[in-house]
PDB file of C-alpha atoms in Angstrom:
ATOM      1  CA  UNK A   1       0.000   0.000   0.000  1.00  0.00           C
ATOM      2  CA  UNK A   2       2.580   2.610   0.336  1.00  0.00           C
ATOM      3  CA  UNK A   3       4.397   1.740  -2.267  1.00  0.00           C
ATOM      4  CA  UNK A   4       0.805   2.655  -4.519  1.00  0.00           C
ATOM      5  CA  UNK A   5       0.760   6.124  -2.445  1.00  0.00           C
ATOM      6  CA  UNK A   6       4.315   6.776  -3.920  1.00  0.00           C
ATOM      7  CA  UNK A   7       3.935   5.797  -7.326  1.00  0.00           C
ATOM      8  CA  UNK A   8       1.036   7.633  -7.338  1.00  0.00           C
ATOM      9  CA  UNK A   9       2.291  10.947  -6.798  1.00  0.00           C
ATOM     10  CA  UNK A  10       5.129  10.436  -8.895  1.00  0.00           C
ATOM     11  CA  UNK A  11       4.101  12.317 -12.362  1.00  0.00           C
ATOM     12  CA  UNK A  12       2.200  15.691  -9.693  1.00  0.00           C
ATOM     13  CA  UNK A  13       5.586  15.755  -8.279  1.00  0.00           C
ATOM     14  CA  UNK A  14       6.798  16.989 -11.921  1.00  0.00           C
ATOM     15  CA  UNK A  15       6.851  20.992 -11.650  1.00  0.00           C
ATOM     16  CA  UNK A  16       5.534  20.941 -15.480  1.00  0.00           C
ATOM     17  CA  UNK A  17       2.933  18.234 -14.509  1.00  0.00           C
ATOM     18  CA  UNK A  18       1.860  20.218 -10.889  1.00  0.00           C
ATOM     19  CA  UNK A  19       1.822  23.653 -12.923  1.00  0.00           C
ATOM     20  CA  UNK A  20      -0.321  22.523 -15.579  1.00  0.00           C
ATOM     21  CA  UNK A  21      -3.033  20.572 -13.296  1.00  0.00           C
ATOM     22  CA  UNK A  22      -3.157  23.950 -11.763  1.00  0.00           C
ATOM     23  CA  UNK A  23      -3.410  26.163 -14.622  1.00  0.00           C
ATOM     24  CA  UNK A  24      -6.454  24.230 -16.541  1.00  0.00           C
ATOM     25  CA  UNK A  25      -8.474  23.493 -12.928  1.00  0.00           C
ATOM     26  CA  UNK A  26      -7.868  26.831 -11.492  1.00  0.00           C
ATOM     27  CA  UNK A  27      -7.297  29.448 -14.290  1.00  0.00           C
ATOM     28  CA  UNK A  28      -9.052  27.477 -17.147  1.00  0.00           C
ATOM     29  CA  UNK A  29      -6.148  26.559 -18.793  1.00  0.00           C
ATOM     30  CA  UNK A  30      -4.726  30.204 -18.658  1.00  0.00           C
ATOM     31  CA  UNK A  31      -0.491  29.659 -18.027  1.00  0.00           C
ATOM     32  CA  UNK A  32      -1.102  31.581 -14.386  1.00  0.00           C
ATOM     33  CA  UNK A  33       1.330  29.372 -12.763  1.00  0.00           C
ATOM     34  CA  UNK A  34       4.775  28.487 -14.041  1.00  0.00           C
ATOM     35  CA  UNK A  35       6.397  25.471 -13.375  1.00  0.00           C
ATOM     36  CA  UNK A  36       9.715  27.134 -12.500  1.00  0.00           C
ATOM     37  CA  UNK A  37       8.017  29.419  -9.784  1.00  0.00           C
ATOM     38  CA  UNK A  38       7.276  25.870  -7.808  1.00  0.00           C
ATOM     39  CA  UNK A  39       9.477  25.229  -4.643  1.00  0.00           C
ATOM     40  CA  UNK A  40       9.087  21.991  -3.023  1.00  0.00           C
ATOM     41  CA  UNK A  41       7.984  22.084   0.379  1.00  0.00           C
ATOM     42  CA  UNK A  42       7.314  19.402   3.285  1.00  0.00           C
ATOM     43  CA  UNK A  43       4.380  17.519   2.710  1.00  0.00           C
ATOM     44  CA  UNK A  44       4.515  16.143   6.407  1.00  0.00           C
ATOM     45  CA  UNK A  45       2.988  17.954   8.949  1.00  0.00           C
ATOM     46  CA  UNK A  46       2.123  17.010  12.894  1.00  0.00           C
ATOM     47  CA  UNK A  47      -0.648  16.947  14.994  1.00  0.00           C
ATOM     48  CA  UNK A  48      -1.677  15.894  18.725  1.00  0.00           C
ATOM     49  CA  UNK A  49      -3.901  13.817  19.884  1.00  0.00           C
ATOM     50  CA  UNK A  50      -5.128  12.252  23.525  1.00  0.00           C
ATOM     51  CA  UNK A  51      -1.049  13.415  24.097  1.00  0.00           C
ATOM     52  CA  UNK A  52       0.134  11.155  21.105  1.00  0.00           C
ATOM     53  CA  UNK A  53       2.156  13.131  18.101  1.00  0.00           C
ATOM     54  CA  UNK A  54       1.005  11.717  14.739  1.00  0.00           C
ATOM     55  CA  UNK A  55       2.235  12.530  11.175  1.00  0.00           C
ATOM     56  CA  UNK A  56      -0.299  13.618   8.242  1.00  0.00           C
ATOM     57  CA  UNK A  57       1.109  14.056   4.900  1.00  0.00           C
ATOM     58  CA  UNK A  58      -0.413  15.576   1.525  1.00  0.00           C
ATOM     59  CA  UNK A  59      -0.098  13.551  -1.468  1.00  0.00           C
ATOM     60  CA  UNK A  60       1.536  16.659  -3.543  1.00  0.00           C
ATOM     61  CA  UNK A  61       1.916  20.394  -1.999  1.00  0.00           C
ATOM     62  CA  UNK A  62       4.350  22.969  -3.620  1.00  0.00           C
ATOM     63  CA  UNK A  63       4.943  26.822  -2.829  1.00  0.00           C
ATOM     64  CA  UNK A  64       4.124  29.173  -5.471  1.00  0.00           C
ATOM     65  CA  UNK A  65       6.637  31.669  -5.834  1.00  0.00           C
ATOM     66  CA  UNK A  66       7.151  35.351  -7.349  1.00  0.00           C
ATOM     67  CA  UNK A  67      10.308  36.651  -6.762  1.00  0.00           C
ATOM     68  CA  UNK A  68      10.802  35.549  -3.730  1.00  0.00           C
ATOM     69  CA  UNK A  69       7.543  36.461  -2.497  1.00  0.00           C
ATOM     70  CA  UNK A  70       5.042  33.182  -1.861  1.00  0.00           C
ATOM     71  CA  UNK A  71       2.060  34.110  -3.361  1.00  0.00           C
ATOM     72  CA  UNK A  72       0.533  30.788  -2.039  1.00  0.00           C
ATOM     73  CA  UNK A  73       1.234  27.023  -0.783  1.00  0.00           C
ATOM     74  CA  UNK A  74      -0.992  24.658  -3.298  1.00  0.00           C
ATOM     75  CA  UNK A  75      -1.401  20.981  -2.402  1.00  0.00           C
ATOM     76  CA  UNK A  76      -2.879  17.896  -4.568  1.00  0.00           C
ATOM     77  CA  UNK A  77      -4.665  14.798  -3.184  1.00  0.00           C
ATOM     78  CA  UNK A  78      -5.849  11.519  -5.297  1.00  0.00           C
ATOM     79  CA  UNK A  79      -9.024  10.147  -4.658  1.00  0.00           C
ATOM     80  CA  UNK A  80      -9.892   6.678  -5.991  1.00  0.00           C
ATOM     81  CA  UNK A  81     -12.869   6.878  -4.611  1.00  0.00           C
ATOM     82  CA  UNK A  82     -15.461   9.349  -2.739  1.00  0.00           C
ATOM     83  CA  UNK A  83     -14.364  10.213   0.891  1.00  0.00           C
ATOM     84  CA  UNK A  84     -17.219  11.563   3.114  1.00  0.00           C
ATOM     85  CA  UNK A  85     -14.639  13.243   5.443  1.00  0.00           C
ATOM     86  CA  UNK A  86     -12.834  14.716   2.578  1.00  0.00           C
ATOM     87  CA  UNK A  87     -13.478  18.146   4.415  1.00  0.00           C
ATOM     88  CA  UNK A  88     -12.380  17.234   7.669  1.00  0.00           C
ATOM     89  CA  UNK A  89      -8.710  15.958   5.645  1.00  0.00           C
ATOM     90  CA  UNK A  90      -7.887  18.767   3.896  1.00  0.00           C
ATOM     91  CA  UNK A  91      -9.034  21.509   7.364  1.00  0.00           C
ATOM     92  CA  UNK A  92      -6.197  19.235   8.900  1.00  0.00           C
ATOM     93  CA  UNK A  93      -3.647  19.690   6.030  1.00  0.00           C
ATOM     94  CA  UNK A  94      -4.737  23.792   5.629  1.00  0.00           C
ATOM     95  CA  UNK A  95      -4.483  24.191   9.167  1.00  0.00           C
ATOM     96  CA  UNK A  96      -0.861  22.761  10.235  1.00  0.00           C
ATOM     97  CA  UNK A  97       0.161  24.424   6.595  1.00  0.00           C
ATOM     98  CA  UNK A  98      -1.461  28.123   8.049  1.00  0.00           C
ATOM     99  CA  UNK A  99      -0.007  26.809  11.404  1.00  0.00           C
ATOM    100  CA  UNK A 100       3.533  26.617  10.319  1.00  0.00           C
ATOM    101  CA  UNK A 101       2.744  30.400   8.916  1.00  0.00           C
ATOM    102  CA  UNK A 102       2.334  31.646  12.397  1.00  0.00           C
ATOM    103  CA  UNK A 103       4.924  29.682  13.863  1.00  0.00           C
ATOM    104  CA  UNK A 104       7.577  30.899  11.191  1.00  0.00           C
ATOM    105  CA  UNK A 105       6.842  34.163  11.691  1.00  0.00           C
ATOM    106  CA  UNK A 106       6.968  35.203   7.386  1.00  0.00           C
ATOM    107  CA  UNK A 107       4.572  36.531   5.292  1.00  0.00           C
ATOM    108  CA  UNK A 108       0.769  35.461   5.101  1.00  0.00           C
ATOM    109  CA  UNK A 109      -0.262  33.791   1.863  1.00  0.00           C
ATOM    110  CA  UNK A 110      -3.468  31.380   0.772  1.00  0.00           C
ATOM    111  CA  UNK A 111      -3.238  27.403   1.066  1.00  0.00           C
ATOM    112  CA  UNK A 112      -5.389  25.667  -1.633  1.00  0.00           C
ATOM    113  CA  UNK A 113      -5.515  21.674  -1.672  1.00  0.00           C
ATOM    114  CA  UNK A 114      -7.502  20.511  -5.200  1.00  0.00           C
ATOM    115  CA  UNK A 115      -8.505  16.981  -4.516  1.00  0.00           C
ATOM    116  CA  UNK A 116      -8.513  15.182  -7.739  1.00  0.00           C
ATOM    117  CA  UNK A 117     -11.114  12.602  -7.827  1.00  0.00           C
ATOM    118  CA  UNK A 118     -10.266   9.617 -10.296  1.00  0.00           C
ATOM    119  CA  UNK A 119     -13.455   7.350 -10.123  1.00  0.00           C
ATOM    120  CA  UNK A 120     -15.651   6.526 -13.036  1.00  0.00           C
ATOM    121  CA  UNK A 121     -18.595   4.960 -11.408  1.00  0.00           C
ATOM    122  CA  UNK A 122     -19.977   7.523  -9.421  1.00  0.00           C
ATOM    123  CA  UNK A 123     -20.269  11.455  -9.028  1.00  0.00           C
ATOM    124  CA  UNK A 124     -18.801  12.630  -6.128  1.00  0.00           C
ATOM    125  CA  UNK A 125     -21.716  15.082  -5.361  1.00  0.00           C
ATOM    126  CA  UNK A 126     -21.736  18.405  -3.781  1.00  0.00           C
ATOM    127  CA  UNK A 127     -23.180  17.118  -0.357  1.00  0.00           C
ATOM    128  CA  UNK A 128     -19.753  15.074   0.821  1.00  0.00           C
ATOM    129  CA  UNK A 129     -17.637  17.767   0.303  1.00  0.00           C
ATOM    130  CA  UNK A 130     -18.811  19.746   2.811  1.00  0.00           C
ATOM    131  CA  UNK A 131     -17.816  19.790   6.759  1.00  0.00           C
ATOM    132  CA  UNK A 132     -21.060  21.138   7.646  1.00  0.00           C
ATOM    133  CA  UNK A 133     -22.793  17.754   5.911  1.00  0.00           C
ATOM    134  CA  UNK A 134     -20.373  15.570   8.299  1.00  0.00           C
ATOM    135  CA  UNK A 135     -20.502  17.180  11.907  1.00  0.00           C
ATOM    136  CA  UNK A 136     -24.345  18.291  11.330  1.00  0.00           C
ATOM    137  CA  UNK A 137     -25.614  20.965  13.860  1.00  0.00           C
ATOM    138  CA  UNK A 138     -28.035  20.054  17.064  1.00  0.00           C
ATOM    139  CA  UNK A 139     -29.614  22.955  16.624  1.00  0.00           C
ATOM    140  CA  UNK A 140     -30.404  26.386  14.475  1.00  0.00           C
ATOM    141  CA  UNK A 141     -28.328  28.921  16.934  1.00  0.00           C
ATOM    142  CA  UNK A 142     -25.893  26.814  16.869  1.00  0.00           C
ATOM    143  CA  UNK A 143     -25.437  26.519  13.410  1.00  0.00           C
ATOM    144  CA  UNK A 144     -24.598  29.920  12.672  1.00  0.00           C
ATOM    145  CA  UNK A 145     -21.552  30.210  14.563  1.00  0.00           C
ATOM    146  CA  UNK A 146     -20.300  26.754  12.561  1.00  0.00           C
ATOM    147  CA  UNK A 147     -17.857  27.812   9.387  1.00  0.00           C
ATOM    148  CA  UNK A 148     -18.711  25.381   6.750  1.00  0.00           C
ATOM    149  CA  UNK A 149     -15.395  23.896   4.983  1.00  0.00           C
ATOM    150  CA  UNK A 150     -15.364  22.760   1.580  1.00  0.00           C
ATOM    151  CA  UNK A 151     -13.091  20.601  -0.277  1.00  0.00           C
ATOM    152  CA  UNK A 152     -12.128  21.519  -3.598  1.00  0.00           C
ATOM    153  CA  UNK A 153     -12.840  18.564  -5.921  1.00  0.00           C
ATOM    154  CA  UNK A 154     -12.669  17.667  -9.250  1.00  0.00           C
ATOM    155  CA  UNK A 155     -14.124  15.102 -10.946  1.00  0.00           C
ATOM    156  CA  UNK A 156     -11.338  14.099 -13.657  1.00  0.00           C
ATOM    157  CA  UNK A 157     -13.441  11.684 -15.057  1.00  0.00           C
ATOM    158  CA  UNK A 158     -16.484  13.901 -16.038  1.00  0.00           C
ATOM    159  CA  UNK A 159     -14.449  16.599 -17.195  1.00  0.00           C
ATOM    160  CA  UNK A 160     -15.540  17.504 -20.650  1.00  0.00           C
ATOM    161  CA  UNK A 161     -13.456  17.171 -24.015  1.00  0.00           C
ATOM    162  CA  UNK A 162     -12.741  21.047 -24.201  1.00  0.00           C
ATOM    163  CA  UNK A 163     -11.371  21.046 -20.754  1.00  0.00           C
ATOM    164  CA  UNK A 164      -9.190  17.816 -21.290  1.00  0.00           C
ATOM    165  CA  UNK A 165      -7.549  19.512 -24.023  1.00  0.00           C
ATOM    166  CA  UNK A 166      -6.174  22.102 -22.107  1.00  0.00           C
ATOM    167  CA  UNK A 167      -3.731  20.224 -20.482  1.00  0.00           C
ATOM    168  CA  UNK A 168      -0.222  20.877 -21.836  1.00  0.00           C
ATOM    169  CA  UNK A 169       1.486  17.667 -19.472  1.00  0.00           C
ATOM    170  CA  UNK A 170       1.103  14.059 -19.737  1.00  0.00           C
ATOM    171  CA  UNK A 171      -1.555  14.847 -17.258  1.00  0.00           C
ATOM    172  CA  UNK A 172      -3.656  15.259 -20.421  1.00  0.00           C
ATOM    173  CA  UNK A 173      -2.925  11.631 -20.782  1.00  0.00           C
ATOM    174  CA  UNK A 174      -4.632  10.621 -17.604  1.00  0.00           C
ATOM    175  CA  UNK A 175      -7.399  12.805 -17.622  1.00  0.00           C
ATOM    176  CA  UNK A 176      -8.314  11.258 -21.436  1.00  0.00           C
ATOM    177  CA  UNK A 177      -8.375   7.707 -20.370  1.00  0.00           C
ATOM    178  CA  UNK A 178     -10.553   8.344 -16.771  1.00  0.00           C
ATOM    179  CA  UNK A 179     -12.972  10.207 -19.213  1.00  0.00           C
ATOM    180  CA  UNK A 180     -12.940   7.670 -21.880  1.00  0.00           C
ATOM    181  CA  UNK A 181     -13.314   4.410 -19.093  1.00  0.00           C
ATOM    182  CA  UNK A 182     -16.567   6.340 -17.696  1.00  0.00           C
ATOM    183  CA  UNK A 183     -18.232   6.992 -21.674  1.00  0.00           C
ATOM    184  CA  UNK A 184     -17.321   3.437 -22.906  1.00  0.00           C
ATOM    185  CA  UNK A 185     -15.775   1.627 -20.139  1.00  0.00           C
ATOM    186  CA  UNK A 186     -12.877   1.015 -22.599  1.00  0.00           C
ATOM    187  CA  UNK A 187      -9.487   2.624 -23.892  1.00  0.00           C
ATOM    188  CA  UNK A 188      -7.933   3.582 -27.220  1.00  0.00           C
ATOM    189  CA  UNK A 189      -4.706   4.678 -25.874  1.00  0.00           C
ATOM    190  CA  UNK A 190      -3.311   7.565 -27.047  1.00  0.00           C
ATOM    191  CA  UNK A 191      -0.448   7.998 -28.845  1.00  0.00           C
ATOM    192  CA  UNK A 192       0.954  10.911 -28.122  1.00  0.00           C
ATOM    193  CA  UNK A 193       4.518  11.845 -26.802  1.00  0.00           C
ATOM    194  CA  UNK A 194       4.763  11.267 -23.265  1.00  0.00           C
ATOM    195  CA  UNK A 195       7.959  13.281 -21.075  1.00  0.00           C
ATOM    196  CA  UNK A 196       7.175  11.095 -17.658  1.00  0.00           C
ATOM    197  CA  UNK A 197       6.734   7.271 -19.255  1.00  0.00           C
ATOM    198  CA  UNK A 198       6.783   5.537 -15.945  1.00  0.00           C
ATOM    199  CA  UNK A 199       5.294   8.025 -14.130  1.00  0.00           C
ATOM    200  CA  UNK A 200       2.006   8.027 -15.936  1.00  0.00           C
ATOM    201  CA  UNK A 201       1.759   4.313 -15.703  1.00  0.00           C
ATOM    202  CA  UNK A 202       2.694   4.419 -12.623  1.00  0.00           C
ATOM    203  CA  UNK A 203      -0.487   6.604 -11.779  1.00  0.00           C
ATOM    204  CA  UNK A 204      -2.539   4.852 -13.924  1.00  0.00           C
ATOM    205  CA  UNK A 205      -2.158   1.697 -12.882  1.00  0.00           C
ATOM    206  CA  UNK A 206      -2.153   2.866  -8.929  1.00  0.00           C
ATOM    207  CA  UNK A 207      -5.683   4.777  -8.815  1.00  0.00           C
ATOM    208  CA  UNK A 208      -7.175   2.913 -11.757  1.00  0.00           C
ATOM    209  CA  UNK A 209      -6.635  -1.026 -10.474  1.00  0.00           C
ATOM    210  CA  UNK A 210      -6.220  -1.419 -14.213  1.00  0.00           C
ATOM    211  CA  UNK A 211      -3.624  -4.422 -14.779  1.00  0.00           C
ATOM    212  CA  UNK A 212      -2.891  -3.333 -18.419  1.00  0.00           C
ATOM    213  CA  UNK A 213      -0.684  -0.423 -16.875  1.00  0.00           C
ATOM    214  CA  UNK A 214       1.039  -2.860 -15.077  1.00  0.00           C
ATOM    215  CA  UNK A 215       2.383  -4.976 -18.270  1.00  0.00           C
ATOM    216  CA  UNK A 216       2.593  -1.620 -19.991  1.00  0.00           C
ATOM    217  CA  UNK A 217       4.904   0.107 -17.021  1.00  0.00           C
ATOM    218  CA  UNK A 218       7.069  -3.138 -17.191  1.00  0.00           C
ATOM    219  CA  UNK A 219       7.802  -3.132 -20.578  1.00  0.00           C
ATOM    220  CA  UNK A 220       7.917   0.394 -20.776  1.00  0.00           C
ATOM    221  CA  UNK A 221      11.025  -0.003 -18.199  1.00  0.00           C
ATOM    222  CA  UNK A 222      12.468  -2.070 -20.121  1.00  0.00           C
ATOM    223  CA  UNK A 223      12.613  -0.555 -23.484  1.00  0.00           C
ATOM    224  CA  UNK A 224      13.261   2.585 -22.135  1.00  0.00           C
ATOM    225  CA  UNK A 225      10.102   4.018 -24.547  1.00  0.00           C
ATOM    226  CA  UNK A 226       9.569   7.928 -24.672  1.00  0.00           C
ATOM    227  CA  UNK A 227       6.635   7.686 -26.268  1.00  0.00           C
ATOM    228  CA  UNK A 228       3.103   5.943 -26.182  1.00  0.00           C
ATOM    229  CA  UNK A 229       3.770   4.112 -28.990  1.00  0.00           C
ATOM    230  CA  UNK A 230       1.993   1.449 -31.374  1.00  0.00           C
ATOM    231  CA  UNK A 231       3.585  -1.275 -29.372  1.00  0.00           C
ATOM    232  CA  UNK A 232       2.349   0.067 -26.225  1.00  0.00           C
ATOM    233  CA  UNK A 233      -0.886   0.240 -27.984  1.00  0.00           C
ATOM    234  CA  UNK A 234      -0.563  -3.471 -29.167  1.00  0.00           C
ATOM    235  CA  UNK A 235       0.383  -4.536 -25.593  1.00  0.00           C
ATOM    236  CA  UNK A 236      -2.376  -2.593 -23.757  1.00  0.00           C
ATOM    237  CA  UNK A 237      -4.919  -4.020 -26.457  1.00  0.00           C
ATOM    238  CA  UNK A 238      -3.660  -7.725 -25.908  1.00  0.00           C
ATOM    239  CA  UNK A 239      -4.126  -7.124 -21.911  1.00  0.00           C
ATOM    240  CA  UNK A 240      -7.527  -6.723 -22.915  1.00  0.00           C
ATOM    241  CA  UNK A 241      -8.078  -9.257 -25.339  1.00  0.00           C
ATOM    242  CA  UNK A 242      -6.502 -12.040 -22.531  1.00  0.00           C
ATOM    243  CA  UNK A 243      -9.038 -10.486 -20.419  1.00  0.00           C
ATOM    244  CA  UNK A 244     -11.756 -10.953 -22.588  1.00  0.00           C
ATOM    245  CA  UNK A 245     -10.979 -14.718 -23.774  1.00  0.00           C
ATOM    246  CA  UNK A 246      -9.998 -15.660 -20.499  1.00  0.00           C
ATOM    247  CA  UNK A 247     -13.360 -14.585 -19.175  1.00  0.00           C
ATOM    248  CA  UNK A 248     -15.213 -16.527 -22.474  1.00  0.00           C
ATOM    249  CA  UNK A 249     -13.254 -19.484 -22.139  1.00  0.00           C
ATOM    250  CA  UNK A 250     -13.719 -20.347 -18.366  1.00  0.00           C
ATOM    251  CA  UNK A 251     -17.147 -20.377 -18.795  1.00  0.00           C
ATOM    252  CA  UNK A 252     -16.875 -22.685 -21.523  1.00  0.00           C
ATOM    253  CA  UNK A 253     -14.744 -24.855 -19.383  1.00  0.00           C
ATOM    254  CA  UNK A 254     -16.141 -24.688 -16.288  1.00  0.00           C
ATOM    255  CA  UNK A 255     -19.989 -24.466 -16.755  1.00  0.00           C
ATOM    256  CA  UNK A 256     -19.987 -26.414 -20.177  1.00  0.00           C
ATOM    257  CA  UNK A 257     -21.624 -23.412 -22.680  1.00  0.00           C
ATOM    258  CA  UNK A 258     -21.477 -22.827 -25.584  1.00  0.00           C
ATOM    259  CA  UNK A 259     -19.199 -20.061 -27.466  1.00  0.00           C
ATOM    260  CA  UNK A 260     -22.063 -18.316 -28.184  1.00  0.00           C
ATOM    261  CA  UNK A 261     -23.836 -18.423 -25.050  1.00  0.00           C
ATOM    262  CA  UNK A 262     -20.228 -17.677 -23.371  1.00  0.00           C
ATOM    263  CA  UNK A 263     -20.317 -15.012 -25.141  1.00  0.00           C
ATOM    264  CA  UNK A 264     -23.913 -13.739 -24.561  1.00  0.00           C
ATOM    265  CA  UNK A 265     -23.611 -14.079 -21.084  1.00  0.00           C
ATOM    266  CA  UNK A 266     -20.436 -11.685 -20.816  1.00  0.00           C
ATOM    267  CA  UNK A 267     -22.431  -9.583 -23.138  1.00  0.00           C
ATOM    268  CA  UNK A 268     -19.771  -9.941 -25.584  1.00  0.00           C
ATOM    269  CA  UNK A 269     -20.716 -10.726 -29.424  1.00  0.00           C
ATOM    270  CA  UNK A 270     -18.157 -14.360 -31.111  1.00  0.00           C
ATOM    271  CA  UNK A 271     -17.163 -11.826 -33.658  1.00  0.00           C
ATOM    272  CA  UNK A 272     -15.208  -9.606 -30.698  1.00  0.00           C
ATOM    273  CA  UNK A 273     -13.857 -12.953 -28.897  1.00  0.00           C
ATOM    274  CA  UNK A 274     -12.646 -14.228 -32.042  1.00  0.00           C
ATOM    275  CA  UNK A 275     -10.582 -10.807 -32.712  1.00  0.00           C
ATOM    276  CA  UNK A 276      -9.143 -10.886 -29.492  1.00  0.00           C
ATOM    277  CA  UNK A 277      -8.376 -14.799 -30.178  1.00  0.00           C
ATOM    278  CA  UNK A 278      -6.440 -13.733 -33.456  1.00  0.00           C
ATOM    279  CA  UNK A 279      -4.876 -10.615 -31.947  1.00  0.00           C
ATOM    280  CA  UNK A 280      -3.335 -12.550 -29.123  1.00  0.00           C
ATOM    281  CA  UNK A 281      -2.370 -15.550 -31.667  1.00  0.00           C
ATOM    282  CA  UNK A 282      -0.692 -12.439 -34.065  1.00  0.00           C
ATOM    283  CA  UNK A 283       1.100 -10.814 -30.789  1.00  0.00           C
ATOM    284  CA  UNK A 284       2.211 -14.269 -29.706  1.00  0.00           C
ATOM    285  CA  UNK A 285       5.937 -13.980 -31.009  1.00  0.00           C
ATOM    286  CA  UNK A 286       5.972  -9.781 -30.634  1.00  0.00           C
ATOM    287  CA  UNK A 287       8.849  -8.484 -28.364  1.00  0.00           C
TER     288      UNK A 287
END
């Protein structure tokens, strides 16, 4: 598990790949923020509890810089899936982050955590975002002295076409295949030039559970690609086509149907298993 929370942060850590996700979710793709005006900063902060000291760390955070002046500390978090005390996660983070402002006695500047939901299966919704909609109120007077908190999230895979375009990083990458697995619960990949190889399919294959990253990521190692190429293409296409004849033939062999009722049943048509049958025979000698 923590190797998947490093792998994952991997390509944000990338000043071009941090500056970009900023610039199309903040400024609408507007180059605001420049990737050589990013400073790295500790993403480990402490807190206290019943007299114990425990560690919390952010997934990405970064100062923002102007010369020499911070103009603001900006922090990214992965989701994989919908947290209903995303709010009461990212008031911790803020907090030691505006903490550690008071305690160094510098300048006061804005902390801003984007929380970068990756699931296809479900909307986050605006209701779990919300502090307020976790710790509730008992009662009206009350509730006017709580300060809601909301968590800034984004919904990468319902982010539409023009928006995905924006990207200028191999963020672009990501974003296109969480939007394409929630239209057709499939991916073309794309074949465009890629600067962070590993680090994509590293993040990929951590917050998507899809295994075709993994055989990509190996291979990708060890050819030492720069590119998503047609032989990445071919590989991530034969993941799925092991997947889907796999899947066919156990039923065949285990509950005794027939190809075409195999087939019916995993809502696939005999034309589809038989392509993946001859792609996988065609890609059986392929380095």
């Amino acid at each position: 598990m923590a190797e998947k929370d490093v792998t994952e942060k991997l390509l944000e850590d990338y000043p071009d790949v941090f500056a970009d996700i900023v610039n199309v979710l903040v400024y609408d793709g507007e180059d605001r923020v420049n990737a050589a005006d990013l400073e790295v900063t500790g993403a480990v902060s402490q807190y206290k509890a019943a007299n114990v000291i425990h560690c919390q760390e952010r997934d990405v955070a970064k100062y923002w810089k102007k010369k020499q002046v911070r103009i603001g500390l900006l922090g990214l978090e992965n989701q994989s899936s919908r947290d209903p005390d995303i709010a009461l996660r990212v008031i911790g983070y803020d907090g030691a982050a505006y903490r550690d402002e008071l305690n160094q006695g510098e300048e006061r500047y804005p902390v801003v955590t984007l929380v970068l939901y990756f699931g296809t299966d479900q909307r986050w919704g605006q209701k779990s975002r919300s502090l307020c909609s976790v710790v509730g109120s008992p009662d009206e007077k009350l509730a006017q002295f709580i300060h809601d908190y909301k968590a800034n999230v984004f919904e990468i895979a319902w982010l539409d076409d023009e928006t995905v375009a924006k990207f200028k990083s191999d963020f672009r990458i990501v974003a296109d295949y969480f939007v394409q697995m929630r239209k057709n619960h499939d991916y073309v990949p794309s074949t465009e030039v890629m600067n962070h190889v590993e680090e994509v399919l590293n993040l990929m294959a951590a917050v998507s559970g899809d295994r075709r990253f993994e055989i990509a990521q190996n291979e990708a190692a060890e050819r030492k690609v720069s590119k998503m190429e047609d032989w990445l293409t071919r590989r991530l296409n034969k993941a799925s086509a092991e997947t889907l004849v796999n899947a066919v033939e156990s039923l065949i062999n285990k509950q005794g149907l027939s190809l075409a009722d195999a087939c019916d049943t995993l809502d696939y048509t005999v034309e589809k298993y038989l392509s993946a049958k001859k792609l996988l025979a065609d890609t059986a000698t392929a380095v």
